[in-house]
Amino acid sequence: MSTRQFGQPIKRNEDPRLLTGRALFTDDVQLAGMLHVAFLRGDLAHARIRSIDVDGARQSPGVAAVYTADDLGDYWQPGPLLVPPPPVEQIEFYQRTQVPLAKEKVCHAGEAVAMVVAESRYLAEDALDGIFVDYEPLDAVVDLESALAEDAPLVHDDLGHNVNARVTQAKGNWLQAEAEADLIIRRRFSYDRGTAAAMENRGIVANWDAKSQHMTIWDTTQAPIAIRNGLAAMLGLSEHQVRVIAPFIGGGFGPKIMMFYPEEVLLAWATMQLGRPLKWIEDREENFYATTQERGQVHDATMALKADGTILGVKDVFLHDAGAYAPYGLTVPVSSQCTLLGPYVVKNYHSEFTSVFTNKPIVTPYRGAGRQHGVFVMERLLDIAAKELATDPIAIRRKNYIQPEQFPYANDIVFQDFTQLVYDSGNYGPALDRALDLVGYEAFVREEQPKRQAEGERVGIGVVSYVEGTGIGPYEGARVTVESSGKVSVATGIGTQGQGHYTSFAQVIADQIGVKVSDIHIVTGDTDLFYWGAGTFASRGAVVAGNAMHAAATKVREKILKLAGEKLEVAEEDLELVEGRVQVKGVPQTSISLGQLAVEANPMRGGVKPGTEPGLEATEYFGPERGATASGVHAVILRVDPETFNLEIEKYVVVHDCGKVINPLILDGQIQGGVAQGIGNAYYEQLHFDENGALLNASLMDYLLPTAPDVPNIVSDHIVTPSPLNPLGVKGAGEAGAIPVGALFAQALDSAFSDIGLEVREIPLSPNRLFELVGAASAGANV
Amino acid sequence: MEQTISVSVNGRQYERSVEPRLLLSDFLRHEIGLSGTHVGCEHGVCGACTVLMDSAAVRSCLLFAVQANGRDVTTVEGLDGGHEELHPIQHGFWEKHGLQCGFCTPGILMTLVPFLEENPDPTEDEIREVLSGNICRCTGYQKIVEAVQLSARLIKEKPA
Ligand code: FES
Ligand code: FES
């Protein structure tokens, strides 16, 4: 048997194409006769549209068409609700979803108002100057608390209020926990908005071929199959008439799973109107308005504890900023609600949230998807409790960890996938020990920190834990085919945005079929090649599609052995698959190549036994009973420059448990990239909206993404607690790096300024904001 | 209003008549079909559009195509000598997993070509500094730095 590929740091199959500039991204699609689209976007966040005059644009050179909401007729419909509200008792839910083009009013800055189609993007943008919109400016809903005031302006007039949803989930008896507590910690925490800022902006090419009655769409989406089904329904086409291709995608991180973006709906419609292919590529400024964002929440949280640090219960009441529309249901705030519990035993929990409409861009999941907030609140409460109890922040965590023998551990509330929140597996103590060891905790807090602080330095340490629900259902599928060349081709429905699926999936298959990873060709995200699937989200690719790959490859292996047994006239048990051949164990001379076998499996003449299926091929699906629970510990030592308040991250440690690891190289990359985004989120990136809902920093010059000098080298290690819920024992890893960084920085900064009693209760920070907080803490004030 | 320009790209001469406002990035991607050069911001910040002009790394989204008239441009498609053999920097990135989605990669590779010619033995700080104008949202840069270190070694080992 050749070496197992699963678990090896194999370099990626997809890289040569990407490295030579020969990978197809959406904007690389060029079609004969293609027209180009540009959008006029509202520059006010909230305004009634009195009239739109597009005559000037229609006269503009090279313009083929100009559309406003009125031109769409019955096709103008609010988008579908992607995720229905969870089955929680007494939930209030008010559905308002995005529209293709604003009709009566614009509800957030950058909402599309008109669409221009022209011979080139330059001409389409020229024509935008010829459109005149008469707006009546309205007061904007920006701040979450003011949004709920009696006299607040209304984002959706017909609703009569700005509430998107109210959800309460509880377990145990919070009031009793509060009554029995020796210590109550009560604080307000806030988290503000950032943007995913994938390096590739969104884009769509849509081509309706009237002669073949067939539509092809290239789309920067994480969910091509759902896009096909939805667009076909909207356009009155059969699903077989629509092919959606998600080619190479320059980063997804969540917002590219949102659907339907107005542009998707409009281009697919307009190519049928005009009979020519259309292309729209978002520019970076549009991306700041038209691509979804995340992270605005305000939490009023209370923790009840015993004097020995045991958590008795937590009560959390929070507001969630949904933006102007909420097509993604309550995935983000429900994730916050569930993730807050973390790796701890919390017997009594009361959590209620109000999701609020605001005149800001739409909120849908962005890497972490609400989990950051939950982790931030829980970890901060524990830090503050530890201070109050004069105990060590590590000890209080360890004391409250769920123990290995308690798994599966039921949390008695409903998770974002609508199943009960049950942790499948975990082992938290060893991860903490390992992280403390790697960061050098003892030596730092006992010796180094006191010494350096005494010398006037500001150095702090942080260690936080988190749990992440990953790999949720419903299902994914895979088809594995051995071709007559002996190479293997594979198709699946999910899209890929840089996660290395072409390689990690191939590793899973290689182990079953005994071929080289580089001889396995994987196609993702082409709906003509694989019909079924849900999409790439919630760190589920490796878990759900990965296990479908495993199932299909196992089936193909059975077929190979059966047929080879017949051909070689030996028992199947006596055969092995080695380097593209099936051979009698220990007798390589008696063998047949997979290519030859594939030819034999597809006879061109003569009879076959009834029930024979042609080819060495199998299609299988995998749907987990519920998600797999990943977990981890991050630790940091950071130094604050006393003059500039810039941070230097001296050490960053991640110890992560995502079950069995398919490819450690790819996993490390996911963790490191996630941490970099988390660092951006914690200390660099914040979208600044003014009181009118105008976005003040909509460019990469003003919205700072971490660059190479800002991100440290990360020391990482893994604890392996396989998930019992899937045959490969894997858990998702795509989001883990990003989730706990805010909580980690807060703890480390408190530690660096412990003498003045700094208590960080908000993220993102920045050098300016930290300077203010430190000033206020020294003065004993709250800001 | 159009102007005729003649530009050498990856050793091949292109003559085109273009509008003066046409960006060099659009010229490369859409006029002559070399779409390996990517555009991430169109305002000079992300570095994805970096190409070589007369051997210096420049941002093609900040230049007009007419400014390349009579010049020599190299894009990522020219790095492996037209499918000949991967450039050592490409090897370095492949070995060390220096890319995930790969969207930033062409610009990073082109930034590194002149850098490693001038600095065959860069320190980690120098590498991070030269990359500070190229944003990568996927990798966290750590594996990019390792890739550059390996690339530097591979360049030296390569028979001239
Ligand atoms: S596209 Fe040129 S620097 Fe970003
Ligand atoms: S690899 Fe995706 S932006 Fe760098």
PDB file of C-alpha atoms in Angstrom, chain A residues 389-627:
ATOM      1  CA  LEU A 389     -12.101  37.660  42.487  1.00  0.00           C
ATOM      2  CA  ALA A 390      -8.374  38.355  42.425  1.00  0.00           C
ATOM      3  CA  THR A 391      -7.838  35.063  40.679  1.00  0.00           C
ATOM      4  CA  ASP A 392      -5.878  34.226  37.599  1.00  0.00           C
ATOM      5  CA  PRO A 393      -7.681  34.501  34.238  1.00  0.00           C
ATOM      6  CA  ILE A 394      -6.333  31.088  33.285  1.00  0.00           C
ATOM      7  CA  ALA A 395      -7.605  29.411  36.454  1.00  0.00           C
ATOM      8  CA  ILE A 396     -11.114  30.732  36.020  1.00  0.00           C
ATOM      9  CA  ARG A 397     -11.286  29.358  32.502  1.00  0.00           C
ATOM     10  CA  ARG A 398      -9.934  25.995  33.430  1.00  0.00           C
ATOM     11  CA  LYS A 399     -12.357  25.743  36.309  1.00  0.00           C
ATOM     12  CA  ASN A 400     -15.355  26.188  34.053  1.00  0.00           C
ATOM     13  CA  TYR A 401     -14.310  24.067  31.060  1.00  0.00           C
ATOM     14  CA  ILE A 402     -16.576  21.255  29.941  1.00  0.00           C
ATOM     15  CA  GLN A 403     -14.654  18.060  30.734  1.00  0.00           C
ATOM     16  CA  PRO A 404     -13.760  15.444  28.099  1.00  0.00           C
ATOM     17  CA  GLU A 405     -16.110  12.865  29.593  1.00  0.00           C
ATOM     18  CA  GLN A 406     -19.076  15.254  29.277  1.00  0.00           C
ATOM     19  CA  PHE A 407     -19.255  14.940  25.466  1.00  0.00           C
ATOM     20  CA  PRO A 408     -21.517  14.945  23.589  1.00  0.00           C
ATOM     21  CA  TYR A 409     -22.513  18.032  25.531  1.00  0.00           C
ATOM     22  CA  ALA A 410     -26.019  19.406  25.105  1.00  0.00           C
ATOM     23  CA  ASN A 411     -26.511  23.131  25.477  1.00  0.00           C
ATOM     24  CA  ASP A 412     -30.287  22.999  25.241  1.00  0.00           C
ATOM     25  CA  ILE A 413     -30.685  25.872  22.808  1.00  0.00           C
ATOM     26  CA  VAL A 414     -31.144  25.997  19.027  1.00  0.00           C
ATOM     27  CA  PHE A 415     -28.123  26.597  16.771  1.00  0.00           C
ATOM     28  CA  GLN A 416     -28.044  28.420  13.408  1.00  0.00           C
ATOM     29  CA  ASP A 417     -28.657  25.162  11.551  1.00  0.00           C
ATOM     30  CA  PHE A 418     -31.870  24.709  13.594  1.00  0.00           C
ATOM     31  CA  THR A 419     -30.609  21.597  15.353  1.00  0.00           C
ATOM     32  CA  GLN A 420     -30.049  21.577  19.087  1.00  0.00           C
ATOM     33  CA  LEU A 421     -26.700  23.033  20.048  1.00  0.00           C
ATOM     34  CA  VAL A 422     -24.822  19.895  21.007  1.00  0.00           C
ATOM     35  CA  TYR A 423     -21.015  19.816  21.049  1.00  0.00           C
ATOM     36  CA  ASP A 424     -19.965  16.549  19.434  1.00  0.00           C
ATOM     37  CA  SER A 425     -16.505  16.360  20.982  1.00  0.00           C
ATOM     38  CA  GLY A 426     -13.763  18.406  22.558  1.00  0.00           C
ATOM     39  CA  ASN A 427     -10.797  18.375  24.888  1.00  0.00           C
ATOM     40  CA  TYR A 428     -10.056  21.852  26.095  1.00  0.00           C
ATOM     41  CA  GLY A 429      -7.529  21.478  28.900  1.00  0.00           C
ATOM     42  CA  PRO A 430      -4.664  20.131  26.778  1.00  0.00           C
ATOM     43  CA  ALA A 431      -5.120  22.916  24.208  1.00  0.00           C
ATOM     44  CA  LEU A 432      -4.867  25.494  26.966  1.00  0.00           C
ATOM     45  CA  ASP A 433      -1.774  23.850  28.434  1.00  0.00           C
ATOM     46  CA  ARG A 434      -0.108  23.724  25.077  1.00  0.00           C
ATOM     47  CA  ALA A 435      -0.882  27.373  24.340  1.00  0.00           C
ATOM     48  CA  LEU A 436       0.441  28.502  27.730  1.00  0.00           C
ATOM     49  CA  ASP A 437       3.566  26.555  27.096  1.00  0.00           C
ATOM     50  CA  LEU A 438       4.118  27.923  23.612  1.00  0.00           C
ATOM     51  CA  VAL A 439       3.537  31.524  24.614  1.00  0.00           C
ATOM     52  CA  GLY A 440       5.677  31.135  27.747  1.00  0.00           C
ATOM     53  CA  TYR A 441       2.935  32.293  30.062  1.00  0.00           C
ATOM     54  CA  GLU A 442       4.443  31.637  33.450  1.00  0.00           C
ATOM     55  CA  ALA A 443       7.797  33.199  32.688  1.00  0.00           C
ATOM     56  CA  PHE A 444       6.142  36.205  31.120  1.00  0.00           C
ATOM     57  CA  VAL A 445       3.741  37.054  33.912  1.00  0.00           C
ATOM     58  CA  ARG A 446       6.129  36.195  36.736  1.00  0.00           C
ATOM     59  CA  GLU A 447       9.299  37.799  35.441  1.00  0.00           C
ATOM     60  CA  GLU A 448       9.344  39.435  32.069  1.00  0.00           C
ATOM     61  CA  GLN A 449       6.231  41.540  32.297  1.00  0.00           C
ATOM     62  CA  PRO A 450       6.863  43.031  35.750  1.00  0.00           C
ATOM     63  CA  LYS A 451      10.435  43.795  34.758  1.00  0.00           C
ATOM     64  CA  ARG A 452       9.590  45.427  31.464  1.00  0.00           C
ATOM     65  CA  GLN A 453       6.634  47.335  32.886  1.00  0.00           C
ATOM     66  CA  ALA A 454       8.941  48.648  35.611  1.00  0.00           C
ATOM     67  CA  GLU A 455      11.256  49.860  32.872  1.00  0.00           C
ATOM     68  CA  GLY A 456       8.385  51.874  31.414  1.00  0.00           C
ATOM     69  CA  GLU A 457       7.298  49.475  28.708  1.00  0.00           C
ATOM     70  CA  ARG A 458       3.692  48.585  28.055  1.00  0.00           C
ATOM     71  CA  VAL A 459       3.538  44.848  27.471  1.00  0.00           C
ATOM     72  CA  GLY A 460       0.538  42.618  27.969  1.00  0.00           C
ATOM     73  CA  ILE A 461      -0.492  39.023  27.565  1.00  0.00           C
ATOM     74  CA  GLY A 462      -3.786  37.480  26.580  1.00  0.00           C
ATOM     75  CA  VAL A 463      -5.096  33.912  26.453  1.00  0.00           C
ATOM     76  CA  VAL A 464      -8.628  33.145  25.307  1.00  0.00           C
ATOM     77  CA  SER A 465     -10.661  30.067  24.411  1.00  0.00           C
ATOM     78  CA  TYR A 466     -13.457  29.563  21.942  1.00  0.00           C
ATOM     79  CA  VAL A 467     -15.673  26.929  20.437  1.00  0.00           C
ATOM     80  CA  GLU A 468     -16.878  27.030  16.882  1.00  0.00           C
ATOM     81  CA  GLY A 469     -19.806  25.154  15.378  1.00  0.00           C
ATOM     82  CA  THR A 470     -18.606  24.070  11.926  1.00  0.00           C
ATOM     83  CA  GLY A 471     -19.490  21.744   9.088  1.00  0.00           C
ATOM     84  CA  ILE A 472     -23.242  22.070   9.321  1.00  0.00           C
ATOM     85  CA  GLY A 473     -25.726  20.440   6.949  1.00  0.00           C
ATOM     86  CA  PRO A 474     -27.735  20.000   5.004  1.00  0.00           C
ATOM     87  CA  TYR A 475     -25.593  18.013   2.567  1.00  0.00           C
ATOM     88  CA  GLU A 476     -23.103  18.002  -0.321  1.00  0.00           C
ATOM     89  CA  GLY A 477     -22.339  15.469  -2.989  1.00  0.00           C
ATOM     90  CA  ALA A 478     -19.501  14.280  -5.179  1.00  0.00           C
ATOM     91  CA  ARG A 479     -19.089  12.259  -8.336  1.00  0.00           C
ATOM     92  CA  VAL A 480     -15.834  10.400  -8.816  1.00  0.00           C
ATOM     93  CA  THR A 481     -14.938   8.915 -12.201  1.00  0.00           C
ATOM     94  CA  VAL A 482     -11.893   6.946 -13.287  1.00  0.00           C
ATOM     95  CA  GLU A 483     -11.212   7.934 -16.890  1.00  0.00           C
ATOM     96  CA  SER A 484      -9.709   5.714 -19.537  1.00  0.00           C
ATOM     97  CA  SER A 485      -6.431   7.606 -19.139  1.00  0.00           C
ATOM     98  CA  GLY A 486      -6.277   6.230 -15.606  1.00  0.00           C
ATOM     99  CA  LYS A 487      -6.708   9.727 -14.220  1.00  0.00           C
ATOM    100  CA  VAL A 488      -9.601  10.593 -11.983  1.00  0.00           C
ATOM    101  CA  SER A 489     -12.120  13.343 -12.509  1.00  0.00           C
ATOM    102  CA  VAL A 490     -14.308  14.603  -9.739  1.00  0.00           C
ATOM    103  CA  ALA A 491     -17.179  17.040  -9.516  1.00  0.00           C
ATOM    104  CA  THR A 492     -18.945  18.636  -6.581  1.00  0.00           C
ATOM    105  CA  GLY A 493     -21.478  21.393  -6.209  1.00  0.00           C
ATOM    106  CA  ILE A 494     -19.720  23.715  -3.806  1.00  0.00           C
ATOM    107  CA  GLY A 495     -17.623  26.608  -5.015  1.00  0.00           C
ATOM    108  CA  THR A 496     -14.062  27.266  -3.901  1.00  0.00           C
ATOM    109  CA  GLN A 497     -12.441  30.576  -3.031  1.00  0.00           C
ATOM    110  CA  GLY A 498      -8.881  29.656  -2.234  1.00  0.00           C
ATOM    111  CA  GLN A 499      -9.350  26.969   0.402  1.00  0.00           C
ATOM    112  CA  GLY A 500      -7.394  24.404  -1.569  1.00  0.00           C
ATOM    113  CA  HIS A 501     -10.301  22.075  -2.287  1.00  0.00           C
ATOM    114  CA  TYR A 502      -8.682  20.872  -5.526  1.00  0.00           C
ATOM    115  CA  THR A 503      -5.989  19.374  -3.386  1.00  0.00           C
ATOM    116  CA  SER A 504      -7.541  18.410  -0.048  1.00  0.00           C
ATOM    117  CA  PHE A 505     -10.426  16.614  -1.755  1.00  0.00           C
ATOM    118  CA  ALA A 506      -7.956  14.875  -4.038  1.00  0.00           C
ATOM    119  CA  GLN A 507      -6.064  13.640  -0.981  1.00  0.00           C
ATOM    120  CA  VAL A 508      -9.213  12.076   0.412  1.00  0.00           C
ATOM    121  CA  ILE A 509      -9.862  10.323  -2.904  1.00  0.00           C
ATOM    122  CA  ALA A 510      -6.257   9.288  -3.525  1.00  0.00           C
ATOM    123  CA  ASP A 511      -6.265   7.143  -0.417  1.00  0.00           C
ATOM    124  CA  GLN A 512      -9.198   5.105  -1.679  1.00  0.00           C
ATOM    125  CA  ILE A 513      -8.232   4.763  -5.310  1.00  0.00           C
ATOM    126  CA  GLY A 514      -4.474   4.604  -5.103  1.00  0.00           C
ATOM    127  CA  VAL A 515      -3.639   7.318  -7.612  1.00  0.00           C
ATOM    128  CA  LYS A 516      -1.407  10.352  -7.288  1.00  0.00           C
ATOM    129  CA  VAL A 517      -3.034  13.519  -5.930  1.00  0.00           C
ATOM    130  CA  SER A 518      -1.838  15.334  -9.035  1.00  0.00           C
ATOM    131  CA  ASP A 519      -3.739  12.838 -11.219  1.00  0.00           C
ATOM    132  CA  ILE A 520      -7.041  13.777  -9.664  1.00  0.00           C
ATOM    133  CA  HIS A 521      -8.820  16.648 -11.355  1.00  0.00           C
ATOM    134  CA  ILE A 522     -11.541  18.321  -9.350  1.00  0.00           C
ATOM    135  CA  VAL A 523     -14.218  20.600 -10.691  1.00  0.00           C
ATOM    136  CA  THR A 524     -16.119  22.714  -8.207  1.00  0.00           C
ATOM    137  CA  GLY A 525     -18.859  25.199  -8.778  1.00  0.00           C
ATOM    138  CA  ASP A 526     -20.121  24.342 -12.264  1.00  0.00           C
ATOM    139  CA  THR A 527     -23.806  23.497 -12.104  1.00  0.00           C
ATOM    140  CA  ASP A 528     -23.691  21.595 -15.395  1.00  0.00           C
ATOM    141  CA  LEU A 529     -21.174  19.189 -13.952  1.00  0.00           C
ATOM    142  CA  PHE A 530     -22.834  18.636 -10.616  1.00  0.00           C
ATOM    143  CA  TYR A 531     -26.481  19.309 -10.043  1.00  0.00           C
ATOM    144  CA  TRP A 532     -26.947  19.213  -6.264  1.00  0.00           C
ATOM    145  CA  GLY A 533     -25.500  21.092  -3.327  1.00  0.00           C
ATOM    146  CA  ALA A 534     -25.830  23.985  -0.908  1.00  0.00           C
ATOM    147  CA  GLY A 535     -22.617  25.981  -0.977  1.00  0.00           C
ATOM    148  CA  THR A 536     -19.417  26.954   0.788  1.00  0.00           C
ATOM    149  CA  PHE A 537     -20.179  28.492   4.171  1.00  0.00           C
ATOM    150  CA  ALA A 538     -19.886  27.908   7.908  1.00  0.00           C
ATOM    151  CA  SER A 539     -16.523  26.126   7.559  1.00  0.00           C
ATOM    152  CA  ARG A 540     -18.287  23.188   5.979  1.00  0.00           C
ATOM    153  CA  GLY A 541     -16.421  22.425   2.719  1.00  0.00           C
ATOM    154  CA  ALA A 542     -13.924  19.929   4.105  1.00  0.00           C
ATOM    155  CA  VAL A 543     -16.441  18.349   6.440  1.00  0.00           C
ATOM    156  CA  VAL A 544     -19.495  17.957   4.277  1.00  0.00           C
ATOM    157  CA  ALA A 545     -18.114  17.834   0.721  1.00  0.00           C
ATOM    158  CA  GLY A 546     -14.956  16.115   1.992  1.00  0.00           C
ATOM    159  CA  ASN A 547     -16.967  13.243   3.411  1.00  0.00           C
ATOM    160  CA  ALA A 548     -19.053  13.026   0.233  1.00  0.00           C
ATOM    161  CA  MET A 549     -15.751  12.661  -1.655  1.00  0.00           C
ATOM    162  CA  HIS A 550     -14.742   9.912   0.701  1.00  0.00           C
ATOM    163  CA  ALA A 551     -18.043   8.094   0.244  1.00  0.00           C
ATOM    164  CA  ALA A 552     -17.945   8.305  -3.553  1.00  0.00           C
ATOM    165  CA  ALA A 553     -14.311   7.242  -3.709  1.00  0.00           C
ATOM    166  CA  THR A 554     -15.024   4.291  -1.436  1.00  0.00           C
ATOM    167  CA  LYS A 555     -17.778   3.212  -3.805  1.00  0.00           C
ATOM    168  CA  VAL A 556     -15.484   3.511  -6.807  1.00  0.00           C
ATOM    169  CA  ARG A 557     -12.869   1.471  -5.000  1.00  0.00           C
ATOM    170  CA  GLU A 558     -15.424  -1.298  -4.511  1.00  0.00           C
ATOM    171  CA  LYS A 559     -16.238  -1.237  -8.219  1.00  0.00           C
ATOM    172  CA  ILE A 560     -12.567  -1.338  -9.125  1.00  0.00           C
ATOM    173  CA  LEU A 561     -11.908  -4.324  -6.900  1.00  0.00           C
ATOM    174  CA  LYS A 562     -14.934  -6.190  -8.130  1.00  0.00           C
ATOM    175  CA  LEU A 563     -14.149  -5.762 -11.787  1.00  0.00           C
ATOM    176  CA  ALA A 564     -10.435  -6.381 -11.339  1.00  0.00           C
ATOM    177  CA  GLY A 565     -11.233  -9.526  -9.390  1.00  0.00           C
ATOM    178  CA  GLU A 566     -13.264 -10.781 -12.327  1.00  0.00           C
ATOM    179  CA  LYS A 567     -10.654  -9.846 -14.911  1.00  0.00           C
ATOM    180  CA  LEU A 568      -7.688 -11.212 -12.989  1.00  0.00           C
ATOM    181  CA  GLU A 569      -9.689 -14.129 -11.657  1.00  0.00           C
ATOM    182  CA  VAL A 570      -8.677 -13.584  -8.048  1.00  0.00           C
ATOM    183  CA  ALA A 571     -10.620 -12.882  -4.909  1.00  0.00           C
ATOM    184  CA  GLU A 572     -11.128  -9.172  -4.185  1.00  0.00           C
ATOM    185  CA  GLU A 573      -9.497  -9.512  -0.760  1.00  0.00           C
ATOM    186  CA  ASP A 574      -6.269 -10.525  -2.493  1.00  0.00           C
ATOM    187  CA  LEU A 575      -6.071  -7.299  -4.471  1.00  0.00           C
ATOM    188  CA  GLU A 576      -4.538  -3.953  -3.677  1.00  0.00           C
ATOM    189  CA  LEU A 577      -4.562  -0.559  -5.387  1.00  0.00           C
ATOM    190  CA  VAL A 578      -1.092   0.805  -5.970  1.00  0.00           C
ATOM    191  CA  GLU A 579      -0.092   3.803  -8.042  1.00  0.00           C
ATOM    192  CA  GLY A 580      -2.810   3.657 -10.607  1.00  0.00           C
ATOM    193  CA  ARG A 581      -2.920  -0.149 -10.856  1.00  0.00           C
ATOM    194  CA  VAL A 582      -4.780  -2.991  -9.233  1.00  0.00           C
ATOM    195  CA  GLN A 583      -2.469  -5.838  -8.420  1.00  0.00           C
ATOM    196  CA  VAL A 584      -2.461  -9.111  -6.600  1.00  0.00           C
ATOM    197  CA  LYS A 585      -0.992  -8.396  -3.199  1.00  0.00           C
ATOM    198  CA  GLY A 586       2.740  -8.846  -3.371  1.00  0.00           C
ATOM    199  CA  VAL A 587       2.618  -9.909  -7.028  1.00  0.00           C
ATOM    200  CA  PRO A 588       2.936  -6.701  -9.057  1.00  0.00           C
ATOM    201  CA  GLN A 589       3.309  -8.781 -12.240  1.00  0.00           C
ATOM    202  CA  THR A 590      -0.341  -9.789 -12.018  1.00  0.00           C
ATOM    203  CA  SER A 591      -2.001  -6.436 -12.356  1.00  0.00           C
ATOM    204  CA  ILE A 592      -4.196  -4.244 -14.463  1.00  0.00           C
ATOM    205  CA  SER A 593      -4.065  -0.470 -14.817  1.00  0.00           C
ATOM    206  CA  LEU A 594      -7.005   1.636 -13.736  1.00  0.00           C
ATOM    207  CA  GLY A 595      -7.192   3.106 -17.226  1.00  0.00           C
ATOM    208  CA  GLN A 596      -7.509  -0.342 -18.781  1.00  0.00           C
ATOM    209  CA  LEU A 597     -10.076  -1.283 -16.191  1.00  0.00           C
ATOM    210  CA  ALA A 598     -12.070   1.875 -16.949  1.00  0.00           C
ATOM    211  CA  VAL A 599     -12.140   0.892 -20.614  1.00  0.00           C
ATOM    212  CA  GLU A 600     -13.284  -2.601 -19.715  1.00  0.00           C
ATOM    213  CA  ALA A 601     -15.967  -1.137 -17.483  1.00  0.00           C
ATOM    214  CA  ASN A 602     -17.509   0.547 -20.481  1.00  0.00           C
ATOM    215  CA  PRO A 603     -17.989  -2.197 -23.100  1.00  0.00           C
ATOM    216  CA  MET A 604     -18.908  -0.918 -26.545  1.00  0.00           C
ATOM    217  CA  ARG A 605     -20.398  -4.141 -27.922  1.00  0.00           C
ATOM    218  CA  GLY A 606     -21.688  -7.442 -26.616  1.00  0.00           C
ATOM    219  CA  GLY A 607     -23.854  -8.188 -23.600  1.00  0.00           C
ATOM    220  CA  VAL A 608     -23.464  -7.375 -19.926  1.00  0.00           C
ATOM    221  CA  LYS A 609     -24.936  -8.944 -16.842  1.00  0.00           C
ATOM    222  CA  PRO A 610     -28.305  -7.411 -15.951  1.00  0.00           C
ATOM    223  CA  GLY A 611     -27.855  -4.649 -13.385  1.00  0.00           C
ATOM    224  CA  THR A 612     -24.338  -3.775 -14.530  1.00  0.00           C
ATOM    225  CA  GLU A 613     -23.525  -0.062 -14.299  1.00  0.00           C
ATOM    226  CA  PRO A 614     -21.029   1.278 -16.808  1.00  0.00           C
ATOM    227  CA  GLY A 615     -17.778   2.916 -15.810  1.00  0.00           C
ATOM    228  CA  LEU A 616     -15.778   3.162 -12.667  1.00  0.00           C
ATOM    229  CA  GLU A 617     -17.894   5.931 -11.315  1.00  0.00           C
ATOM    230  CA  ALA A 618     -19.976   6.729  -8.264  1.00  0.00           C
ATOM    231  CA  THR A 619     -21.962   9.635  -6.925  1.00  0.00           C
ATOM    232  CA  GLU A 620     -22.500   9.893  -3.206  1.00  0.00           C
ATOM    233  CA  TYR A 621     -23.857  12.434  -0.777  1.00  0.00           C
ATOM    234  CA  PHE A 622     -23.047  13.267   2.779  1.00  0.00           C
ATOM    235  CA  GLY A 623     -25.228  15.078   5.281  1.00  0.00           C
ATOM    236  CA  PRO A 624     -24.157  15.242   8.920  1.00  0.00           C
ATOM    237  CA  GLU A 625     -26.657  14.798  11.705  1.00  0.00           C
ATOM    238  CA  ARG A 626     -25.443  18.159  12.992  1.00  0.00           C
ATOM    239  CA  GLY A 627     -22.320  20.323  12.965  1.00  0.00           C
TER     240      GLY A 627
END
